[in-house]
XYZ file of C-alpha atoms in Angstrom:
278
model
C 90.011 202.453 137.819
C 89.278 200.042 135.404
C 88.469 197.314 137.537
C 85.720 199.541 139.534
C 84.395 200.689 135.990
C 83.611 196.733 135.000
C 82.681 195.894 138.945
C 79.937 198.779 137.609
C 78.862 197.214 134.509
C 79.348 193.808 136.442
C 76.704 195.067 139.427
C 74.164 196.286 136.299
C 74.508 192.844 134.347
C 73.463 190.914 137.890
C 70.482 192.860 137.749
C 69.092 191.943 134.124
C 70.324 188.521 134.700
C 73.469 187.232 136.801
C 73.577 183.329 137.970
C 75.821 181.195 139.954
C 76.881 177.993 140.281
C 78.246 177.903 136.966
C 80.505 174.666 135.749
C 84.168 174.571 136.255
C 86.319 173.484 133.206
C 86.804 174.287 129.688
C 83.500 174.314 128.325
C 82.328 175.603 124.341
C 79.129 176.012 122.308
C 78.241 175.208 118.475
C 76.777 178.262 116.388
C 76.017 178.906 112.915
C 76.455 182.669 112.094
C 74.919 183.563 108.898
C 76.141 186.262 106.681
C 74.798 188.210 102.826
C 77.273 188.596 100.382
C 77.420 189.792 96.809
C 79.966 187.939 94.921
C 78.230 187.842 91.388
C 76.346 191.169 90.910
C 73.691 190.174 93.577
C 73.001 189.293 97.002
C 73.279 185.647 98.330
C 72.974 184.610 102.171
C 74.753 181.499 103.762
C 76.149 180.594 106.900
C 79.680 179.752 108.284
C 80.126 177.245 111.663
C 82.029 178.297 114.875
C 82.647 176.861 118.255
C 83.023 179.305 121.449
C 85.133 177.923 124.168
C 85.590 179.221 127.512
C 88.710 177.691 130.348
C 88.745 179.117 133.317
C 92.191 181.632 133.510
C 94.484 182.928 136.097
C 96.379 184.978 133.803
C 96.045 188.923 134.282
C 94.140 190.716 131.556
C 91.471 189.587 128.982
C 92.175 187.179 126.483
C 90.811 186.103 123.647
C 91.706 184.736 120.320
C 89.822 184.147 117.035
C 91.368 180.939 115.323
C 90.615 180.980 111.249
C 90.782 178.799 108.661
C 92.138 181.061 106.008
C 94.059 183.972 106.150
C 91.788 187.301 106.183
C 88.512 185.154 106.232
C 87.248 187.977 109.108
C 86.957 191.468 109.091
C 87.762 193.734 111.289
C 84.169 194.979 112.383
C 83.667 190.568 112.826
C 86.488 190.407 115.175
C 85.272 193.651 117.592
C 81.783 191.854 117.542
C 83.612 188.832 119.171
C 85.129 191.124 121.374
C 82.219 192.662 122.266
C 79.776 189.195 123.030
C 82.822 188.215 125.491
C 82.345 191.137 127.758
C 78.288 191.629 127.347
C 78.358 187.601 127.598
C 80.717 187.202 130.877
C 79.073 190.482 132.221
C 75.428 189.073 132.032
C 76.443 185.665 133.776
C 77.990 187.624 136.503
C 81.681 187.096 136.241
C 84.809 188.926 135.795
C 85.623 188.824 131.931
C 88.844 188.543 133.465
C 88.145 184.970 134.940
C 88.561 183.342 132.112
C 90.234 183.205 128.426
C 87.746 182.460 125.745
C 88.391 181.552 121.838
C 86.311 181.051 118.889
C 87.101 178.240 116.260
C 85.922 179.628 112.835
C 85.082 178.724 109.155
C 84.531 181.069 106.575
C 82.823 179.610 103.483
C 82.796 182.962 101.824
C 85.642 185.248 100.585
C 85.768 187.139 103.686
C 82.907 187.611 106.096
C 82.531 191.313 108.576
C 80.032 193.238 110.165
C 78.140 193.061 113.480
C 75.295 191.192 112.191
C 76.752 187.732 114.567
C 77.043 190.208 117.994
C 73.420 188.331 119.203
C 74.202 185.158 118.494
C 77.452 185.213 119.579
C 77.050 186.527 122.965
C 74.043 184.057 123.513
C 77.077 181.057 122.592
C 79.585 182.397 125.315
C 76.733 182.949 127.655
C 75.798 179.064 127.201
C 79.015 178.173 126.736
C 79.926 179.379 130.543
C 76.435 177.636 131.798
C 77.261 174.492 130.313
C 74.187 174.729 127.990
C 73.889 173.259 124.341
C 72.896 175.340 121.190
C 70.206 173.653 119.632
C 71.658 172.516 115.976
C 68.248 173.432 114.162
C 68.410 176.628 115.282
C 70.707 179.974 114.829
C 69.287 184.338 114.477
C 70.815 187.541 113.252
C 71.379 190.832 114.908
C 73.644 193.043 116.664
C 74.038 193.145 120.418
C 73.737 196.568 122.377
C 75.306 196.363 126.025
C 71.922 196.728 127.135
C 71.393 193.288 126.065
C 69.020 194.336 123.433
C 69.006 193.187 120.056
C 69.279 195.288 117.445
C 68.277 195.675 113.165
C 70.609 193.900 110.147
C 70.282 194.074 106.615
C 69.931 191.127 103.995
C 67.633 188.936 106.582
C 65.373 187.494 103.565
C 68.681 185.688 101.993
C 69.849 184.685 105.290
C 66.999 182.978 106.268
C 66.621 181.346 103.031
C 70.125 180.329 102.984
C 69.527 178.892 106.984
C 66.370 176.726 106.052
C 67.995 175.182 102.754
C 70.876 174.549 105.795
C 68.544 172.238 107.772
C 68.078 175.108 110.205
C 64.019 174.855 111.618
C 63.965 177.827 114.129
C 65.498 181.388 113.346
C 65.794 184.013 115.253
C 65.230 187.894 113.524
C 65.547 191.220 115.713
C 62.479 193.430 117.076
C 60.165 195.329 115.010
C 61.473 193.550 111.466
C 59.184 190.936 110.597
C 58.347 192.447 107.561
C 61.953 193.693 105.859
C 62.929 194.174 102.715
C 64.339 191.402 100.290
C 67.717 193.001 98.739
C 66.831 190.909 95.523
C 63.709 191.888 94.762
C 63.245 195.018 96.956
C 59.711 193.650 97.714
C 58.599 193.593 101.722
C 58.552 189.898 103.330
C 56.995 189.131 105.736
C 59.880 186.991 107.870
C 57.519 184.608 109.596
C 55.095 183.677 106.495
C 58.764 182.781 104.735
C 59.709 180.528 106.968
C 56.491 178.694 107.706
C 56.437 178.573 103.648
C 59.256 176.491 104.253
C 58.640 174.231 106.887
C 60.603 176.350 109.626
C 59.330 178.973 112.207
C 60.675 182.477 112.420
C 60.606 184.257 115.619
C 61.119 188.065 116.923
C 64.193 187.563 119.196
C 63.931 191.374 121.479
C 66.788 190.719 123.657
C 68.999 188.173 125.453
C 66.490 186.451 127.171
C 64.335 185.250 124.524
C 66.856 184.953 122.099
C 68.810 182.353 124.501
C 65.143 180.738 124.752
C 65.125 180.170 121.152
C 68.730 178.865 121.115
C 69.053 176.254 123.780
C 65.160 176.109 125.102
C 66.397 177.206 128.886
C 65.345 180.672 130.637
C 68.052 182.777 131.904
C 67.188 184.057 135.365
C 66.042 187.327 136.256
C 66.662 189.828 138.707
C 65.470 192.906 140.073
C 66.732 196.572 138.508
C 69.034 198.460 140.858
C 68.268 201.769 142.413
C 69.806 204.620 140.200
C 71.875 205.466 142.798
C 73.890 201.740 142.570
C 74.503 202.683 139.410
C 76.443 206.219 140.031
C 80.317 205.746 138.064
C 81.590 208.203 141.136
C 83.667 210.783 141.143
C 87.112 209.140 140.122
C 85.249 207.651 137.130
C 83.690 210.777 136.321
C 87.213 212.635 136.092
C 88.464 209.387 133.592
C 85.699 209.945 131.563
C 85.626 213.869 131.013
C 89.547 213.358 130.709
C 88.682 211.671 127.892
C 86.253 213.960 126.238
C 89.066 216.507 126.396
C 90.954 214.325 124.753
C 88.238 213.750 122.064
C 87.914 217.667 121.616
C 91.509 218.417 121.373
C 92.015 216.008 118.757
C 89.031 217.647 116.892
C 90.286 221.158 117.158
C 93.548 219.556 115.299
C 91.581 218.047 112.768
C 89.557 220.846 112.180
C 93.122 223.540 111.910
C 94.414 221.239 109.286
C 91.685 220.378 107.605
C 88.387 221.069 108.332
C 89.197 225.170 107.635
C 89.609 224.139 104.188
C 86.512 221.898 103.833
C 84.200 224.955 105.974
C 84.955 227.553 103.251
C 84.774 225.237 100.469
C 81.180 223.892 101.063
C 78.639 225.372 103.522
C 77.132 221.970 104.348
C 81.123 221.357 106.002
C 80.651 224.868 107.720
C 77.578 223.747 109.192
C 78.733 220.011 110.573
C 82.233 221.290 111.540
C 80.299 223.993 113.601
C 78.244 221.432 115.257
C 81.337 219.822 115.381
């Protein structure tokens, strides 16, 4: 069951943008991720280096590992995100996650670094990583990844970018529709592509995977055509899994809600209302 659910996700990834002919070996890819933190009061932006490598595996199951260089340096929302640009990134190339291990070599150069602010960027480095492409050095982006491929909005952008340029980075990558976002500092709007050319570096609106792996290693990933809706049908067995679990959802509601959420209903009226919808 699972393996028909992923050759499903695997059949819709061909169509935004499956290859072949990919290179055989243990191959990796160079990133900068770059992260907002408020250690002293306010918010500061820097980056942290990782490398993505990819071997080619015969093992069963997925595998991957996150190496660190101090204990806790990741948090737990990080970690998923790695998770996360594995599938989306062996999905889009057209393989099997299963096909191969992957693991990501990190640094953290602040007291711990989380979110999904990397999932872009990251999926764009195990998608090159399996084509044997380079990530430029000058250049890294922010956003999240949705497994439509599309990129989506992060806070703290301003001090990131800032932080990036001061970095030596020259081309930066920000998700759709935020070009002009707000600096956490000052609270003032900036416009994201006046800051950089203030500084000698060009910002760009990265929408999805495509042009976001343009802007990373200058190379086009290859497009297909959409498949007919009905290609895309989970079936009937899949259909059964996934109402299973909705069940499963619900009855673990109705427990939550006869131990607890009786109380909070006749205690507030806004918990009435959201444990009704609920």
């Amino acid at each position: 069951m699972i393996r028909r659910v992923v050759s499903l996700l695997l059949a819709a990834a061909l169509a935004l943008g499956g290859c072949s002919g990919l290179p055989t070996g243990e191959r990796s890819a160079a990133i900068d991720f770059l992260w907002v933190s408020k250690p002293h009061g306010t918010y500061a932006g820097g980056l942290s280096h990782a490398e993505i490598h990819v071997a080619p595996s015969d093992e069963p199951g997925l595998q991957v590992g996150i190496f660190e260089t101090k204990a806790a340096g990741t948090g737990p929302s990080w970690r998923a995100t790695i998770w996360q640009s594995v599938l989306l990134g062996s999905l889009f190339v057209g393989i099997f996650p299963t096909e191969h291990r992957y693991w990501v070599e990190t640094e953290s150069l602040s007291e711990k670094v989380d979110g999904p602010s990397a999932g872009a960027l990251f999926t764009v480095a195990v998608i090159a990583a399996l084509r044997g492409d380079a990530v430029r050095p000058d250049a890294t982006l922010t956003g999240t990844i949705n497994p439509d491929g599309s990129i989506g909005p992060v806070d703290g952008v301003v001090q990131k970018f800032g932080a990036a340029m001061k970095a030596g980075k020259r081309w930066l990558g920000y998700p759709a529709g935020m070009r002009y976002t707000k600096d956490l500092v000052t609270g003032k709007m900036v416009d994201l592509e006046l800051f950089a050319k203030e500084h000698g570096a060009i910002a760009e609106e990265v929408a999805d995977l495509q042009s976001a792996y343009a802007l990373l290693t200058r190379r086009r990933l290859p497009l297909r055509a959409p498949l007919d809706p009905e290609d895309l049908a989970l079936g009937e067995d899949t259909g059964r899994l996934l109402l299973l679990k909705a069940e499963t959802w619900r009855a673990r509601a109705q427990d939550l809600y006869s131990h607890r959420g009786a109380s909070d209903a006749e205690s507030s009226p806004q918990g009435r209302g959201l444990w009704e919808e609920a």
